[in-house]
mmCIF file with all atom_site columns, C-alpha atoms in Angstrom:
data_model
loop_
_atom_site.group_PDB
_atom_site.id
_atom_site.type_symbol
_atom_site.label_atom_id
_atom_site.label_alt_id
_atom_site.label_comp_id
_atom_site.label_asym_id
_atom_site.label_entity_id
_atom_site.label_seq_id
_atom_site.pdbx_PDB_ins_code
_atom_site.Cartn_x
_atom_site.Cartn_y
_atom_site.Cartn_z
_atom_site.occupancy
_atom_site.B_iso_or_equiv
_atom_site.pdbx_formal_charge
_atom_site.auth_seq_id
_atom_site.auth_comp_id
_atom_site.auth_asym_id
_atom_site.auth_atom_id
_atom_site.pdbx_PDB_model_num
ATOM 1  C CA . MET A 1 1  ? -0.111 -0.022 -0.093  1.00 0.00 ? 3  MET A CA 1
ATOM 2  C CA . LYS A 1 2  ? 1.311  3.399  -0.903  1.00 0.00 ? 4  LYS A CA 1
ATOM 3  C CA . THR A 1 3  ? 1.355  5.655  1.742   1.00 0.00 ? 5  THR A CA 1
ATOM 4  C CA . VAL A 1 4  ? 1.034  9.687  1.402   1.00 0.00 ? 6  VAL A CA 1
ATOM 5  C CA . ALA A 1 5  ? 4.704  10.234 1.245   1.00 0.00 ? 7  ALA A CA 1
ATOM 6  C CA . ASP A 1 6  ? 4.949  7.814  -1.939  1.00 0.00 ? 8  ASP A CA 1
ATOM 7  C CA . THR A 1 7  ? 1.793  9.381  -3.998  1.00 0.00 ? 9  THR A CA 1
ATOM 8  C CA . ASP A 1 8  ? 3.172  12.987 -2.896  1.00 0.00 ? 10 ASP A CA 1
ATOM 9  C CA . LEU A 1 9  ? 6.696  11.997 -4.543  1.00 0.00 ? 11 LEU A CA 1
ATOM 10 C CA . GLN A 1 10 ? 5.058  10.339 -7.347  1.00 0.00 ? 12 GLN A CA 1
ATOM 11 C CA . ARG A 1 11 ? 2.844  13.157 -7.943  1.00 0.00 ? 13 ARG A CA 1
ATOM 12 C CA . LEU A 1 12 ? 6.069  15.553 -7.386  1.00 0.00 ? 14 LEU A CA 1
ATOM 13 C CA . GLU A 1 13 ? 7.931  13.611 -10.020 1.00 0.00 ? 15 GLU A CA 1
ATOM 14 C CA . ASP A 1 14 ? 4.915  13.738 -12.980 1.00 0.00 ? 16 ASP A CA 1
ATOM 15 C CA . LEU A 1 15 ? 4.612  17.502 -12.520 1.00 0.00 ? 17 LEU A CA 1
ATOM 16 C CA . ILE A 1 16 ? 8.353  17.424 -13.104 1.00 0.00 ? 18 ILE A CA 1
ATOM 17 C CA . ILE A 1 17 ? 8.337  15.369 -16.125 1.00 0.00 ? 19 ILE A CA 1
ATOM 18 C CA . ASN A 1 18 ? 5.295  16.995 -17.593 1.00 0.00 ? 20 ASN A CA 1
ATOM 19 C CA . GLY A 1 19 ? 7.417  20.442 -16.753 1.00 0.00 ? 21 GLY A CA 1
ATOM 20 C CA . GLN A 1 20 ? 10.388 19.137 -18.660 1.00 0.00 ? 22 GLN A CA 1
ATOM 21 C CA . LYS A 1 21 ? 8.374  17.764 -21.344 1.00 0.00 ? 23 LYS A CA 1
ATOM 22 C CA . ALA A 1 22 ? 6.660  21.032 -21.929 1.00 0.00 ? 24 ALA A CA 1
ATOM 23 C CA . LEU A 1 23 ? 10.291 22.829 -21.862 1.00 0.00 ? 25 LEU A CA 1
ATOM 24 C CA . GLU A 1 24 ? 11.518 20.524 -24.421 1.00 0.00 ? 26 GLU A CA 1
ATOM 25 C CA . THR A 1 25 ? 8.667  21.283 -26.597 1.00 0.00 ? 27 THR A CA 1
ATOM 26 C CA . ARG A 1 26 ? 9.231  25.005 -26.599 1.00 0.00 ? 28 ARG A CA 1
ATOM 27 C CA . PHE A 1 27 ? 12.935 24.450 -26.871 1.00 0.00 ? 29 PHE A CA 1
ATOM 28 C CA . THR A 1 28 ? 12.327 22.785 -29.907 1.00 0.00 ? 30 THR A CA 1
ATOM 29 C CA . ALA A 1 29 ? 9.848  25.357 -31.228 1.00 0.00 ? 31 ALA A CA 1
ATOM 30 C CA . ILE A 1 30 ? 12.373 28.051 -30.613 1.00 0.00 ? 32 ILE A CA 1
ATOM 31 C CA . GLU A 1 31 ? 14.874 25.500 -32.344 1.00 0.00 ? 33 GLU A CA 1
ATOM 32 C CA . ASN A 1 32 ? 12.585 25.606 -35.679 1.00 0.00 ? 34 ASN A CA 1
ATOM 33 C CA . SER A 1 33 ? 12.209 29.208 -35.465 1.00 0.00 ? 35 SER A CA 1
ATOM 34 C CA . ILE A 1 34 ? 15.721 29.983 -35.726 1.00 0.00 ? 36 ILE A CA 1
ATOM 35 C CA . VAL A 1 35 ? 16.076 27.985 -38.546 1.00 0.00 ? 37 VAL A CA 1
ATOM 36 C CA . GLU A 1 36 ? 13.629 29.420 -40.479 1.00 0.00 ? 38 GLU A CA 1
ATOM 37 C CA . ILE A 1 37 ? 15.150 32.854 -39.545 1.00 0.00 ? 39 ILE A CA 1
ATOM 38 C CA . LYS A 1 38 ? 18.615 31.787 -40.454 1.00 0.00 ? 40 LYS A CA 1
ATOM 39 C CA . ALA A 1 39 ? 17.025 30.698 -43.908 1.00 0.00 ? 41 ALA A CA 1
ATOM 40 C CA . ASP A 1 40 ? 15.313 34.106 -44.424 1.00 0.00 ? 42 ASP A CA 1
ATOM 41 C CA . ILE A 1 41 ? 18.861 35.644 -43.480 1.00 0.00 ? 43 ILE A CA 1
ATOM 42 C CA . GLY A 1 42 ? 20.220 33.801 -46.176 1.00 0.00 ? 44 GLY A CA 1
ATOM 43 C CA . GLU A 1 43 ? 17.516 34.539 -48.609 1.00 0.00 ? 45 GLU A CA 1
ATOM 44 C CA . ILE A 1 44 ? 17.743 38.686 -47.729 1.00 0.00 ? 46 ILE A CA 1
ATOM 45 C CA . LYS A 1 45 ? 21.577 38.552 -48.083 1.00 0.00 ? 47 LYS A CA 1
ATOM 46 C CA . ALA A 1 46 ? 21.246 36.760 -51.347 1.00 0.00 ? 48 ALA A CA 1
ATOM 47 C CA . ASP A 1 47 ? 18.877 39.206 -52.420 1.00 0.00 ? 49 ASP A CA 1
ATOM 48 C CA . ILE A 1 48 ? 20.693 42.111 -51.286 1.00 0.00 ? 50 ILE A CA 1
ATOM 49 C CA . LYS A 1 49 ? 23.787 40.889 -53.882 1.00 0.00 ? 51 LYS A CA 1
ATOM 50 C CA . GLU A 1 50 ? 21.414 40.761 -56.455 1.00 0.00 ? 52 GLU A CA 1
ATOM 51 C CA . ILE A 1 51 ? 20.059 44.554 -55.843 1.00 0.00 ? 53 ILE A CA 1
ATOM 52 C CA . LYS A 1 52 ? 23.866 45.508 -56.077 1.00 0.00 ? 54 LYS A CA 1
ATOM 53 C CA . GLN A 1 53 ? 24.240 44.106 -58.908 1.00 0.00 ? 55 GLN A CA 1
ATOM 54 C CA . ASP A 1 54 ? 21.539 45.856 -60.621 1.00 0.00 ? 56 ASP A CA 1
ATOM 55 C CA . VAL A 1 55 ? 22.676 49.201 -58.529 1.00 0.00 ? 57 VAL A CA 1
ATOM 56 C CA . LYS A 1 56 ? 25.932 48.644 -60.365 1.00 0.00 ? 58 LYS A CA 1
ATOM 57 C CA . SER A 1 57 ? 24.502 47.724 -63.936 1.00 0.00 ? 59 SER A CA 1
ATOM 58 C CA . LEU A 1 58 ? 22.481 51.067 -63.489 1.00 0.00 ? 60 LEU A CA 1
ATOM 59 C CA . GLU A 1 59 ? 25.752 52.748 -62.683 1.00 0.00 ? 61 GLU A CA 1
ATOM 60 C CA . ILE A 1 60 ? 27.440 51.342 -65.662 1.00 0.00 ? 62 ILE A CA 1
ATOM 61 C CA . GLY A 1 61 ? 24.308 52.477 -67.784 1.00 0.00 ? 63 GLY A CA 1
ATOM 62 C CA . GLN A 1 62 ? 23.937 56.162 -66.630 1.00 0.00 ? 64 GLN A CA 1
ATOM 63 C CA . ALA A 1 63 ? 27.818 56.318 -66.914 1.00 0.00 ? 65 ALA A CA 1
ATOM 64 C CA . LYS A 1 64 ? 27.797 55.506 -70.324 1.00 0.00 ? 66 LYS A CA 1
ATOM 65 C CA . LEU A 1 65 ? 24.807 57.829 -70.969 1.00 0.00 ? 67 LEU A CA 1
ATOM 66 C CA . THR A 1 66 ? 26.335 60.550 -69.464 1.00 0.00 ? 68 THR A CA 1
ATOM 67 C CA . GLU A 1 67 ? 29.403 60.311 -72.185 1.00 0.00 ? 69 GLU A CA 1
ATOM 68 C CA . ARG A 1 68 ? 26.878 59.916 -74.888 1.00 0.00 ? 70 ARG A CA 1
ATOM 69 C CA . VAL A 1 69 ? 25.142 63.200 -73.794 1.00 0.00 ? 71 VAL A CA 1
ATOM 70 C CA . GLU A 1 70 ? 28.306 65.065 -73.214 1.00 0.00 ? 72 GLU A CA 1
ATOM 71 C CA . GLY A 1 71 ? 29.697 64.059 -76.500 1.00 0.00 ? 73 GLY A CA 1
ATOM 72 C CA . MET A 1 72 ? 26.617 65.424 -78.220 1.00 0.00 ? 74 MET A CA 1
ATOM 73 C CA . GLU A 1 73 ? 26.865 68.455 -76.375 1.00 0.00 ? 75 GLU A CA 1
ATOM 74 C CA . GLY A 1 74 ? 29.675 69.373 -78.854 1.00 0.00 ? 76 GLY A CA 1
ATOM 75 C CA . TYR A 1 75 ? 27.220 69.235 -82.164 1.00 0.00 ? 77 TYR A CA 1
#
């Protein structure tokens, strides 16, 4: 027959185990969120790189256009 102390200890153990499971679930969710955030950051970095390349192309095009316009001023 279980004593009151045994019952209380079992309840305490169950509380600890359930709390640990809840924490593990939350940590797993946080880890998954971190993985998603890292993937998003990678995509953002790739987008920024592409934008920088586009800006560079525009700057080159603008420089060529400026040269043509300046060359036409003499006519």
